[in-house]
Each structure stands twice: as structure tokens, then as C-alpha cells.
Amino acid sequence: MPTPSTATLLTRDAPRWPERAGRWLLAHASVFLFLAGWELLPRAGGLLRTFIAPPSVVARVLWDILRSGELAQHAGVSAFRALSGFGLAAVLALPLGFLLGGRFHAFERVVSPVLSFLGQVNPFSLFPLFMLLFGIGELSKSALVFWVCLWPLLFHTTTAVKQLDPLLVRAGRTLGCGPLRLFFRVIVPAASPGIFAGLRASASTAFFMLVAAEMIGATSGLGWLVWNSEINFQIARLFTATVVISVLGLGLNALLGVLERRLVGWKGAWSA
Amino acid sequence: MSLRSIDPAQPDAAVKIAVRGISHAYRLRKPREGKREFLALDSLNFEVGDGEFVAVVGPSGCGKSTLLDILSGLATPSRGEIHIDGHAVTGPTLDRGIVLQGYALFPWRTTRQNVEFGLEAKGVPRSERRAISDRFTRLVGLTGFEDRLPHELSGGMKQRVALARALAYDPGVLLMDEPFAAVDAQTREVLQDELLRIWSETRKTVILVTHSIEEAIYLADRVVVLSANPGRVRDIVAVDLPRPRTPALRTGDRFVRLRHRIWELLQNDDAAPPSLVTEDAVAAR
């Protein structure tokens, strides 16, 4: 903890630490209130006691499944499914989006109604089909994530390339760009904010859908952990798994936010 | 009209750019009328001497920007040829620097990286690029703003970056399309003086397209006046104002007379309806 004098030395204009701590507490007041309510509610007894596990219990269970390696195993399985499906979708959707948005306008107009329809197909109505085709192993879950990621990535990439500022392409050409240089130095960076929006949208829905799929048909993974706790009436484990999933979701969003600022932070006010 | 005689077999050493019989037609598709062609430029002929500053003025729709696209190699004319140093223009190359309308800076690149873009394409090594971008950033008065992104710069500053970017790879010709249209009047006059200073330091051959008569007179040695629909060379007016040009000139008698003359040339251009001609009239595409 810095003493006030060193804090003053380091950052002259920043407020001193007690003030900053106070502000931090105030900004996160809702979190503390929520945790306090959650802790106290089950102590009121009755049904609440049976159905809600307080944070203190959740913390203990979390420590247990962390130590036993159970959590790491299930999180690892989920991560593999999410990443493989997401990666495959990106590998397919990004080049396809560039082709549809940049080269084949007429074709894009022809196929876009079908693509929009497929994008609206709820993945869960296809899940039985995936299980039929790929079994209840890894492949059906990866396929679901792939399906969920494919459409937002494709739409965002196609739109980003279609809406590219033609002035930038003209500028690139007058500055001596051949087709390859034009693509990698002008078109890709110019389309990157839109592409990143697609990556972000698909990554967060993919995680959500994966957990749900694991609740329906899986033998491992974070979603399975929830489902398994549910049928065995392990309320504390159920709550713990739910909390872990939510925190991982928050973490994923924060990570993508940081990446977005690092990679396409130049966007600023988009008026070059 | 002060056109020098053209002998294609013996390119005149002093002629930098020769515009020879440039016509350009756009295809229009209208329901029921079928395909028509809109003639934007009709048989343009003029020459620009080495180191000369020529402005092109004309009413909107006279094909000024089309002419600049053709000069830069971004568009291919329906008919005619552009020769630079005796060679026909077939596409955009780095012997021409182009300042497009609306800055066209790469928003993900800093000032320095924008200025170095053409040098990268040219394959200039990194250390040399740095030295060159420093020099041109200084030339346009943006030292200290090398690491800013375009969205952190004002309109006038963006225009300076665009100018430095076009000059950095040392083209013999500088083409500018309404470069100061997007900035306020005061900045515009400052940038005009800056452009004249940079021109006198670098001795580029300049073609500047503008809709402002004052701008054309203040900057140029000669003003090519275009008429609209289709765009034709109405007249080429020599600007007999002394150099260096100073703001005081703007209110002088000679300036006012030139402005009136060009204004009249533009007025007499009867606003003819868009000339729609059938396809075979503009054959040889």
C-alpha cells in the first residue's frame, strides 16, 4: 500500500489512495450488496436454504474442485470444443466473407437470403442432427460451436468488405499497391473493425451455446458439470459451476475488449 | 488558346504532361431507354510544361474529377492518351503523386506511417523511409505530430499529411483533386500559401482541379477552363501575376480582371442538357 507521500510523488494529480479506495468501493457497491444478500438469504431458512448455496459454500466447493483437478478437466474440455469450433468457423468464414463482399457481388446478392435464413436457424434444433451425424462425442459439440460462429463471422466480414471506403482503395492504388499489397495493407486493415465485431459476437454466443449443448448431451465439460450436479441434487456444486461459467464469460468479454482496443483502437472517430 | 504544336514523333523536352484527345463516356442504364452513354469529357487537348502549375476549373459535372482519375491512371479514357515524359499512361504508378478529394488517409496509420506508405510499396529500406518521412513531415509543417492517428488531426492537418504522403516518394508530377474543399476558408488560404511554398521548393509539375476561380488564379501559371456536358476545354487562360504570389494580389486589378474573365467563360457555357448519345457515337472504347 503506497503511503500518501509516495503516491504524491508518483502521480501528482491523481487522488490519494483513501479517496481512490472509497471511489472503488462505491463503484462496486452493487457487487458487494449482491454478495451480502446472497450470503444472508439462505440463512433465513426454509426452502431458500435447500435451494441456494451461499458464496461461502461456493468458495469452499470451488477450492475443492480446483484442488482435485475436476474443474480444470471440465474447463479444458469446454475450451477445446469452443476453440476448435470457433477456429474452424473463422478459417472458413473469413476468406469466404472476403470473396462474397469483395469479388462476387452478384453471387452474394443471390445467396444472401439463404445465408440469412441459415443464420437464423436455431442451433438447438440442429443439435439432434449433429448428434446423429457426429455422435455424442467431441465432434457434435465442436460442430455446434462451428455453426453458431460461422454466420456472424460471415455476415460481419462480408458487410465490412462491402462497405469498405472506396477512397482508401483508390489511395492505395495511386500509392503503388499491386493487388496483394492492396489486399493486405489496405483492404484487410480497413475491414478489420467490422471483422472484429463478428469475432466478438460469435465468441460470446459460442461460449453460451456450448454450455447449453453440454447440458443436453455430453459426458464432460462445464455444462455437463451443471447438469450432473442438478440430477444428483448437489446444489453447492451446481452453483459453483454456474459461477465459474459466468466469470469465464465475463473474462472472455474483457479479453476481447482489450484485444479490440489494441488491434482496432485507431478507429476513434471514423473520419479519415 | 495557347496550345503548342504537338509532334508525337519528337516529344518536346519541356513538355511534362500531354493530354491528347481525351474523351470519356460513362455507361448509363435506364429502364425502357436501354443502354445510353453519357459523355463526360470530349476531346480534351492541352499540355503542361515541366515545373508548371496548371489549374483546371469548371462547373460541377464538367468531368474535372474524371480527368484527374484519367491523369492518375485510375480510370482508362474511352479515347485518347495521356503522355508523361513522352510515355503513355497505362495505370497508376509512383511517377505521379496524387492528393485525392477528402484526404483518403489510412485511419489505422499514424502520420509517419501514412507518409511512408508509398515508400514501402517502392521498397525503400526502413532507415531511409524514416529520414524521408521526417523531411516531408517537416516540409508540410507537421513536425511533432508524427505519431498521431488521422482522427486526432484537424482537417487542415490531414490535408498536409495527404500532401506529404503524395510527395514522399518523389514523383515528378503532383495531381490534386479539390484538395482544400473540405477545410474552412481561413485554413484554405493558409494551405494555398503553403502549397505555393512547397511547390517552389520541390519544383513539381502540378495539375490542380478546383471549382474555385480564385484558388485557380492565385495558385496557377495557367488555368484550363472546362465547359460542362460534355466537358470540353473552353479556353486556357495564362495568369500573368508575378511570383511569389502574396495575399495582397487577391484584391489587385489584374486578379479581379482574370477572375471576371474566367467567370464569364463559365457563364457563357449554356447549361445544355446532359448529352446522351448512342453507343456508336462514342465507339472505339
Tab-separated table of N, CA, C and O in Angstrom, chain A residues 19-118:
chain	number	residue	atom	x	y	z
A	19	GLU	N	-9.024	8.054	-0.908
A	19	GLU	CA	-10.096	8.567	-1.764
A	19	GLU	C	-10.394	7.606	-2.897
A	19	GLU	O	-11.543	7.314	-3.227
A	20	ARG	N	-9.302	7.080	-3.485
A	20	ARG	CA	-9.484	6.141	-4.597
A	20	ARG	C	-10.155	4.857	-4.130
A	20	ARG	O	-11.033	4.321	-4.812
A	21	ALA	N	-9.748	4.360	-2.952
A	21	ALA	CA	-10.361	3.151	-2.402
A	21	ALA	C	-11.853	3.380	-2.176
A	21	ALA	O	-12.679	2.520	-2.470
A	22	GLY	N	-12.164	4.571	-1.674
A	22	GLY	CA	-13.571	4.907	-1.439
A	22	GLY	C	-14.357	4.884	-2.743
A	22	GLY	O	-15.445	4.311	-2.807
A	23	ARG	N	-13.776	5.485	-3.759
A	23	ARG	CA	-14.457	5.511	-5.059
A	23	ARG	C	-14.670	4.114	-5.605
A	23	ARG	O	-15.708	3.791	-6.158
A	24	TRP	N	-13.637	3.274	-5.434
A	24	TRP	CA	-13.706	1.911	-5.940
A	24	TRP	C	-14.837	1.158	-5.239
A	24	TRP	O	-15.623	0.454	-5.873
A	25	LEU	N	-14.909	1.341	-3.900
A	25	LEU	CA	-15.969	0.675	-3.133
A	25	LEU	C	-17.340	1.120	-3.626
A	25	LEU	O	-18.252	0.311	-3.787
A	26	LEU	N	-17.467	2.422	-3.864
A	26	LEU	CA	-18.756	2.975	-4.299
A	26	LEU	C	-19.140	2.430	-5.672
A	26	LEU	O	-20.286	2.036	-5.900
A	27	ALA	N	-18.148	2.366	-6.555
A	27	ALA	CA	-18.427	1.904	-7.914
A	27	ALA	C	-18.851	0.443	-7.931
A	27	ALA	O	-19.584	0.006	-8.808
A	28	HIS	N	-18.351	-0.322	-6.952
A	28	HIS	CA	-18.670	-1.748	-6.930
A	28	HIS	C	-19.665	-2.089	-5.831
A	28	HIS	O	-19.790	-3.248	-5.427
A	29	ALA	N	-20.379	-1.084	-5.341
A	29	ALA	CA	-21.320	-1.282	-4.242
A	29	ALA	C	-22.356	-2.350	-4.580
A	29	ALA	O	-22.703	-3.182	-3.734
A	30	SER	N	-22.833	-2.348	-5.817
A	30	SER	CA	-23.875	-3.310	-6.189
A	30	SER	C	-23.365	-4.742	-6.047
A	30	SER	O	-24.100	-5.627	-5.619
A	31	VAL	N	-22.068	-4.942	-6.378
A	31	VAL	CA	-21.496	-6.289	-6.274
A	31	VAL	C	-21.495	-6.755	-4.817
A	31	VAL	O	-21.906	-7.877	-4.500
A	32	PHE	N	-21.069	-5.832	-3.932
A	32	PHE	CA	-20.996	-6.217	-2.515
A	32	PHE	C	-22.381	-6.459	-1.934
A	32	PHE	O	-22.592	-7.389	-1.164
A	33	LEU	N	-23.315	-5.619	-2.322
A	33	LEU	CA	-24.697	-5.798	-1.848
A	33	LEU	C	-25.252	-7.144	-2.312
A	33	LEU	O	-25.877	-7.879	-1.547
A	34	PHE	N	-24.957	-7.442	-3.571
A	34	PHE	CA	-25.435	-8.700	-4.143
A	34	PHE	C	-24.855	-9.888	-3.378
A	34	PHE	O	-25.570	-10.799	-2.965
A	35	LEU	N	-23.543	-9.852	-3.148
A	35	LEU	CA	-22.888	-10.951	-2.439
A	35	LEU	C	-23.436	-11.088	-1.021
A	35	LEU	O	-23.690	-12.204	-0.549
A	36	ALA	N	-23.647	-9.936	-0.376
A	36	ALA	CA	-24.147	-9.960	1.001
A	36	ALA	C	-25.550	-10.560	1.043
A	36	ALA	O	-25.852	-11.423	1.886
A	37	GLY	N	-26.394	-10.125	0.110
A	37	GLY	CA	-27.754	-10.649	0.062
A	37	GLY	C	-27.769	-12.151	-0.185
A	37	GLY	O	-28.483	-12.908	0.481
A	38	TRP	N	-26.907	-12.557	-1.093
A	38	TRP	CA	-26.804	-13.970	-1.460
A	38	TRP	C	-26.352	-14.799	-0.251
A	38	TRP	O	-26.824	-15.902	-0.002
A	39	GLU	N	-25.411	-14.234	0.518
A	39	GLU	CA	-24.884	-14.944	1.683
A	39	GLU	C	-25.949	-15.069	2.774
A	39	GLU	O	-26.072	-16.106	3.424
A	40	LEU	N	-26.718	-13.978	2.921
A	40	LEU	CA	-27.644	-13.937	4.062
A	40	LEU	C	-28.964	-14.647	3.781
A	40	LEU	O	-29.560	-15.217	4.690
A	41	LEU	N	-29.403	-14.613	2.527
A	41	LEU	CA	-30.726	-15.139	2.185
A	41	LEU	C	-30.932	-16.605	2.607
A	41	LEU	O	-31.946	-16.920	3.250
A	42	PRO	N	-29.981	-17.496	2.271
A	42	PRO	CA	-30.203	-18.899	2.651
A	42	PRO	C	-30.303	-19.087	4.164
A	42	PRO	O	-30.930	-20.030	4.630
A	43	ARG	N	-29.693	-18.145	4.931
A	43	ARG	CA	-29.726	-18.267	6.395
A	43	ARG	C	-31.111	-17.970	6.939
A	43	ARG	O	-31.392	-18.245	8.098
A	44	ALA	N	-31.971	-17.398	6.099
A	44	ALA	CA	-33.350	-17.158	6.530
A	44	ALA	C	-34.089	-18.488	6.690
A	44	ALA	O	-35.143	-18.550	7.308
A	45	GLY	N	-33.522	-19.547	6.156
A	45	GLY	CA	-34.083	-20.877	6.356
A	45	GLY	C	-35.130	-21.262	5.348
A	45	GLY	O	-35.289	-20.596	4.324
A	46	GLY	N	-35.793	-22.362	5.597
A	46	GLY	CA	-36.859	-22.820	4.724
A	46	GLY	C	-36.343	-23.328	3.390
A	46	GLY	O	-35.234	-23.862	3.309
A	47	LEU	N	-37.172	-23.111	2.368
A	47	LEU	CA	-36.843	-23.591	1.029
A	47	LEU	C	-35.559	-22.968	0.509
A	47	LEU	O	-34.777	-23.606	-0.176
A	48	LEU	N	-35.390	-21.687	0.833
A	48	LEU	CA	-34.214	-20.968	0.343
A	48	LEU	C	-32.936	-21.683	0.754
A	48	LEU	O	-31.977	-21.749	-0.005
A	49	ARG	N	-32.939	-22.188	1.963
A	49	ARG	CA	-31.762	-22.880	2.483
A	49	ARG	C	-31.466	-24.126	1.649
A	49	ARG	O	-30.317	-24.457	1.392
A	50	THR	N	-32.537	-24.783	1.201
A	50	THR	CA	-32.366	-26.014	0.425
A	50	THR	C	-31.865	-25.726	-0.991
A	50	THR	O	-31.099	-26.483	-1.562
A	51	PHE	N	-32.326	-24.627	-1.556
A	51	PHE	CA	-32.081	-24.419	-2.989
A	51	PHE	C	-30.963	-23.434	-3.334
A	51	PHE	O	-30.579	-23.333	-4.482
A	52	ILE	N	-30.519	-22.670	-2.359
A	52	ILE	CA	-29.467	-21.693	-2.659
A	52	ILE	C	-28.221	-21.995	-1.828
A	52	ILE	O	-28.304	-22.138	-0.605
A	53	ALA	N	-27.115	-22.094	-2.518
A	53	ALA	CA	-25.839	-22.254	-1.811
A	53	ALA	C	-25.177	-20.891	-1.687
A	53	ALA	O	-24.952	-20.230	-2.695
A	54	PRO	N	-24.862	-20.451	-0.484
A	54	PRO	CA	-24.270	-19.113	-0.301
A	54	PRO	C	-22.829	-19.068	-0.827
A	54	PRO	O	-22.186	-20.116	-0.974
A	55	PRO	N	-22.306	-17.880	-1.080
A	55	PRO	CA	-20.969	-17.730	-1.645
A	55	PRO	C	-19.891	-18.410	-0.798
A	55	PRO	O	-18.914	-18.909	-1.355
A	56	SER	N	-20.053	-18.408	0.525
A	56	SER	CA	-19.027	-19.033	1.362
A	56	SER	C	-18.905	-20.516	1.032
A	56	SER	O	-17.803	-21.054	0.940
A	57	VAL	N	-20.071	-21.160	0.814
A	57	VAL	CA	-20.064	-22.583	0.464
A	57	VAL	C	-19.495	-22.770	-0.943
A	57	VAL	O	-18.685	-23.663	-1.208
A	58	VAL	N	-19.920	-21.889	-1.847
A	58	VAL	CA	-19.431	-21.948	-3.230
A	58	VAL	C	-17.907	-21.850	-3.254
A	58	VAL	O	-17.235	-22.609	-3.959
A	59	ALA	N	-17.369	-20.949	-2.444
A	59	ALA	CA	-15.919	-20.758	-2.405
A	59	ALA	C	-15.229	-22.032	-1.952
A	59	ALA	O	-14.196	-22.424	-2.514
A	60	ARG	N	-15.809	-22.698	-0.964
A	60	ARG	CA	-15.213	-23.935	-0.456
A	60	ARG	C	-15.229	-25.030	-1.538
A	60	ARG	O	-14.232	-25.703	-1.779
A	61	VAL	N	-16.394	-25.168	-2.180
A	61	VAL	CA	-16.516	-26.191	-3.234
A	61	VAL	C	-15.560	-25.874	-4.386
A	61	VAL	O	-14.918	-26.763	-4.940
A	62	LEU	N	-15.475	-24.606	-4.699
A	62	LEU	CA	-14.576	-24.173	-5.784
A	62	LEU	C	-13.148	-24.600	-5.475
A	62	LEU	O	-12.432	-25.130	-6.327
A	63	TRP	N	-12.736	-24.372	-4.238
A	63	TRP	CA	-11.387	-24.744	-3.803
A	63	TRP	C	-11.192	-26.252	-3.955
A	63	TRP	O	-10.167	-26.715	-4.446
A	64	ASP	N	-12.243	-27.016	-3.551
A	64	ASP	CA	-12.167	-28.483	-3.632
A	64	ASP	C	-11.992	-28.959	-5.071
A	64	ASP	O	-11.103	-29.763	-5.353
A	65	ILE	N	-12.854	-28.448	-5.980
A	65	ILE	CA	-12.788	-28.965	-7.353
A	65	ILE	C	-11.582	-28.408	-8.107
A	65	ILE	O	-11.137	-28.968	-9.092
A	66	LEU	N	-11.059	-27.289	-7.617
A	66	LEU	CA	-9.806	-26.787	-8.171
A	66	LEU	C	-8.672	-27.723	-7.800
A	66	LEU	O	-7.837	-28.085	-8.632
A	67	ARG	N	-8.636	-28.117	-6.508
A	67	ARG	CA	-7.547	-28.939	-5.997
A	67	ARG	C	-7.588	-30.349	-6.584
A	67	ARG	O	-6.568	-30.922	-6.912
A	68	SER	N	-8.801	-30.865	-6.733
A	68	SER	CA	-8.927	-32.230	-7.247
A	68	SER	C	-8.682	-32.297	-8.757
A	68	SER	O	-8.563	-33.380	-9.321
A	69	GLY	N	-8.637	-31.147	-9.402
A	69	GLY	CA	-8.394	-31.132	-10.851
A	69	GLY	C	-9.664	-31.318	-11.656
A	69	GLY	O	-9.636	-31.305	-12.884
A	70	GLU	N	-10.796	-31.480	-10.983
A	70	GLU	CA	-12.060	-31.708	-11.678
A	70	GLU	C	-12.417	-30.497	-12.548
A	70	GLU	O	-12.790	-30.636	-13.716
A	71	LEU	N	-12.261	-29.308	-11.967
A	71	LEU	CA	-12.628	-28.088	-12.693
A	71	LEU	C	-11.745	-27.899	-13.922
A	71	LEU	O	-12.231	-27.633	-15.019
A	72	ALA	N	-10.438	-28.076	-13.721
A	72	ALA	CA	-9.504	-27.882	-14.835
A	72	ALA	C	-9.841	-28.827	-15.975
A	72	ALA	O	-9.814	-28.441	-17.152
A	73	GLN	N	-10.193	-30.071	-15.606
A	73	GLN	CA	-10.501	-31.072	-16.633
A	73	GLN	C	-11.705	-30.618	-17.462
A	73	GLN	O	-11.664	-30.602	-18.691
A	74	HIS	N	-12.782	-30.225	-16.763
A	74	HIS	CA	-14.006	-29.867	-17.476
A	74	HIS	C	-13.845	-28.553	-18.249
A	74	HIS	O	-14.322	-28.418	-19.373
A	75	ALA	N	-13.160	-27.594	-17.629
A	75	ALA	CA	-12.930	-26.322	-18.313
A	75	ALA	C	-12.081	-26.549	-19.553
A	75	ALA	O	-12.329	-25.955	-20.614
A	76	GLY	N	-11.095	-27.441	-19.428
A	76	GLY	CA	-10.223	-27.734	-20.552
A	76	GLY	C	-10.997	-28.343	-21.715
A	76	GLY	O	-10.827	-27.939	-22.876
A	77	VAL	N	-11.895	-29.285	-21.380
A	77	VAL	CA	-12.707	-29.931	-22.415
A	77	VAL	C	-13.573	-28.883	-23.118
A	77	VAL	O	-13.638	-28.830	-24.347
A	78	SER	N	-14.211	-28.017	-22.331
A	78	SER	CA	-15.065	-26.979	-22.910
A	78	SER	C	-14.244	-26.041	-23.793
A	78	SER	O	-14.670	-25.672	-24.889
A	79	ALA	N	-13.063	-25.669	-23.294
A	79	ALA	CA	-12.221	-24.743	-24.051
A	79	ALA	C	-11.826	-25.351	-25.388
A	79	ALA	O	-11.856	-24.675	-26.423
A	80	PHE	N	-11.475	-26.642	-25.374
A	80	PHE	CA	-11.084	-27.302	-26.618
A	80	PHE	C	-12.233	-27.282	-27.627
A	80	PHE	O	-12.040	-26.946	-28.793
A	81	ARG	N	-13.449	-27.615	-27.151
A	81	ARG	CA	-14.604	-27.631	-28.048
A	81	ARG	C	-14.866	-26.230	-28.618
A	81	ARG	O	-15.109	-26.075	-29.816
A	82	ALA	N	-14.809	-25.251	-27.722
A	82	ALA	CA	-15.093	-23.877	-28.152
A	82	ALA	C	-14.064	-23.414	-29.180
A	82	ALA	O	-14.412	-22.885	-30.240
A	83	LEU	N	-12.767	-23.649	-28.858
A	83	LEU	CA	-11.709	-23.153	-29.735
A	83	LEU	C	-11.698	-23.870	-31.078
A	83	LEU	O	-11.512	-23.231	-32.126
A	84	SER	N	-11.906	-25.183	-31.077
A	84	SER	CA	-11.868	-25.906	-32.348
A	84	SER	C	-13.012	-25.460	-33.257
A	84	SER	O	-12.811	-25.210	-34.449
A	85	GLY	N	-14.222	-25.338	-32.679
A	85	GLY	CA	-15.363	-24.909	-33.491
A	85	GLY	C	-15.193	-23.483	-33.989
A	85	GLY	O	-15.405	-23.172	-35.168
A	86	PHE	N	-14.722	-22.618	-33.093
A	86	PHE	CA	-14.527	-21.213	-33.416
A	86	PHE	C	-13.435	-21.051	-34.474
A	86	PHE	O	-13.601	-20.321	-35.459
A	87	GLY	N	-12.337	-21.774	-34.274
A	87	GLY	CA	-11.211	-21.686	-35.204
A	87	GLY	C	-11.600	-22.136	-36.605
A	87	GLY	O	-11.305	-21.460	-37.595
A	88	LEU	N	-12.305	-23.254	-36.656
A	88	LEU	CA	-12.715	-23.790	-37.948
A	88	LEU	C	-13.665	-22.815	-38.654
A	88	LEU	O	-13.546	-22.570	-39.864
A	89	ALA	N	-14.587	-22.241	-37.877
A	89	ALA	CA	-15.537	-21.282	-38.454
A	89	ALA	C	-14.784	-20.069	-39.000
A	89	ALA	O	-15.079	-19.580	-40.098
A	90	ALA	N	-13.771	-19.595	-38.239
A	90	ALA	CA	-13.014	-18.415	-38.679
A	90	ALA	C	-12.239	-18.723	-39.956
A	90	ALA	O	-12.229	-17.925	-40.897
A	91	VAL	N	-11.622	-19.893	-40.003
A	91	VAL	CA	-10.826	-20.281	-41.166
A	91	VAL	C	-11.692	-20.339	-42.423
A	91	VAL	O	-11.266	-19.986	-43.518
A	92	LEU	N	-12.936	-20.746	-42.235
A	92	LEU	CA	-13.825	-20.857	-43.395
A	92	LEU	C	-14.520	-19.524	-43.708
A	92	LEU	O	-14.597	-19.109	-44.861
A	93	ALA	N	-15.008	-18.852	-42.653
A	93	ALA	CA	-15.878	-17.687	-42.864
A	93	ALA	C	-15.097	-16.456	-43.334
A	93	ALA	O	-15.604	-15.677	-44.137
A	94	LEU	N	-13.860	-16.265	-42.836
A	94	LEU	CA	-13.143	-15.034	-43.190
A	94	LEU	C	-12.805	-14.974	-44.689
A	94	LEU	O	-13.186	-14.006	-45.359
A	95	PRO	N	-12.157	-15.992	-45.241
A	95	PRO	CA	-11.903	-15.923	-46.703
A	95	PRO	C	-13.190	-15.859	-47.519
A	95	PRO	O	-13.275	-15.092	-48.480
A	96	LEU	N	-14.194	-16.632	-47.079
A	96	LEU	CA	-15.459	-16.647	-47.803
A	96	LEU	C	-16.116	-15.259	-47.760
A	96	LEU	O	-16.641	-14.772	-48.763
A	97	GLY	N	-16.045	-14.622	-46.599
A	97	GLY	CA	-16.609	-13.277	-46.451
A	97	GLY	C	-15.911	-12.283	-47.357
A	97	GLY	O	-16.538	-11.424	-47.969
A	98	PHE	N	-14.573	-12.396	-47.461
A	98	PHE	CA	-13.824	-11.501	-48.337
A	98	PHE	C	-14.226	-11.712	-49.789
A	98	PHE	O	-14.400	-10.760	-50.552
A	99	LEU	N	-14.404	-12.982	-50.165
A	99	LEU	CA	-14.803	-13.269	-51.542
A	99	LEU	C	-16.203	-12.745	-51.827
A	99	LEU	O	-16.443	-12.096	-52.845
A	100	LEU	N	-17.131	-13.019	-50.904
A	100	LEU	CA	-18.515	-12.597	-51.122
A	100	LEU	C	-18.640	-11.080	-51.117
A	100	LEU	O	-19.370	-10.495	-51.917
A	101	GLY	N	-17.931	-10.425	-50.194
A	101	GLY	CA	-18.060	-8.976	-50.067
A	101	GLY	C	-17.273	-8.220	-51.120
A	101	GLY	O	-17.646	-7.117	-51.524
A	102	GLY	N	-16.162	-8.813	-51.568
A	102	GLY	CA	-15.277	-8.057	-52.439
A	102	GLY	C	-15.367	-8.423	-53.904
A	102	GLY	O	-15.395	-7.544	-54.769
A	103	ARG	N	-15.418	-9.738	-54.198
A	103	ARG	CA	-15.269	-10.152	-55.587
A	103	ARG	C	-16.594	-10.502	-56.270
A	103	ARG	O	-16.802	-10.187	-57.424
A	104	PHE	N	-17.476	-11.198	-55.513
A	104	PHE	CA	-18.651	-11.763	-56.179
A	104	PHE	C	-19.938	-11.117	-55.692
A	104	PHE	O	-20.746	-11.724	-54.996
A	105	HIS	N	-20.111	-9.842	-56.079
A	105	HIS	CA	-21.287	-9.104	-55.608
A	105	HIS	C	-22.583	-9.733	-56.071
A	105	HIS	O	-23.535	-9.869	-55.308
A	106	ALA	N	-22.610	-10.108	-57.341
A	106	ALA	CA	-23.838	-10.668	-57.902
A	106	ALA	C	-24.185	-11.963	-57.176
A	106	ALA	O	-25.318	-12.185	-56.761
A	107	PHE	N	-23.168	-12.813	-56.985
A	107	PHE	CA	-23.364	-14.083	-56.299
A	107	PHE	C	-23.824	-13.839	-54.860
A	107	PHE	O	-24.722	-14.511	-54.348
A	108	GLU	N	-23.232	-12.821	-54.234
A	108	GLU	CA	-23.588	-12.519	-52.848
A	108	GLU	C	-25.063	-12.150	-52.747
A	108	GLU	O	-25.764	-12.583	-51.831
A	109	ARG	N	-25.541	-11.360	-53.729
A	109	ARG	CA	-26.960	-10.988	-53.717
A	109	ARG	C	-27.854	-12.211	-53.882
A	109	ARG	O	-28.905	-12.302	-53.268
A	110	VAL	N	-27.402	-13.148	-54.704
A	110	VAL	CA	-28.209	-14.347	-54.952
A	110	VAL	C	-28.282	-15.219	-53.704
A	110	VAL	O	-29.350	-15.701	-53.334
A	111	VAL	N	-27.135	-15.427	-53.042
A	111	VAL	CA	-27.139	-16.380	-51.937
A	111	VAL	C	-27.492	-15.764	-50.586
A	111	VAL	O	-27.768	-16.479	-49.639
A	112	SER	N	-27.507	-14.442	-50.511
A	112	SER	CA	-27.664	-13.839	-49.189
A	112	SER	C	-28.998	-14.179	-48.492
A	112	SER	O	-29.005	-14.345	-47.277
A	113	PRO	N	-30.134	-14.327	-49.209
A	113	PRO	CA	-31.351	-14.735	-48.485
A	113	PRO	C	-31.201	-16.103	-47.814
A	113	PRO	O	-31.616	-16.275	-46.663
A	114	VAL	N	-30.571	-17.027	-48.528
A	114	VAL	CA	-30.376	-18.357	-47.952
A	114	VAL	C	-29.444	-18.289	-46.750
A	114	VAL	O	-29.693	-18.899	-45.704
A	115	LEU	N	-28.381	-17.493	-46.893
A	115	LEU	CA	-27.438	-17.359	-45.789
A	115	LEU	C	-28.116	-16.749	-44.569
A	115	LEU	O	-27.909	-17.181	-43.445
A	116	SER	N	-28.959	-15.724	-44.818
A	116	SER	CA	-29.665	-15.092	-43.698
A	116	SER	C	-30.558	-16.113	-43.012
A	116	SER	O	-30.642	-16.169	-41.785
A	117	PHE	N	-31.234	-16.943	-43.808
A	117	PHE	CA	-32.114	-17.954	-43.244
A	117	PHE	C	-31.307	-18.932	-42.386
A	117	PHE	O	-31.652	-19.203	-41.235
A	118	LEU	N	-30.192	-19.426	-42.927
A	118	LEU	CA	-29.362	-20.378	-42.187
A	118	LEU	C	-28.840	-19.757	-40.893
A	118	LEU	O	-28.747	-20.424	-39.875
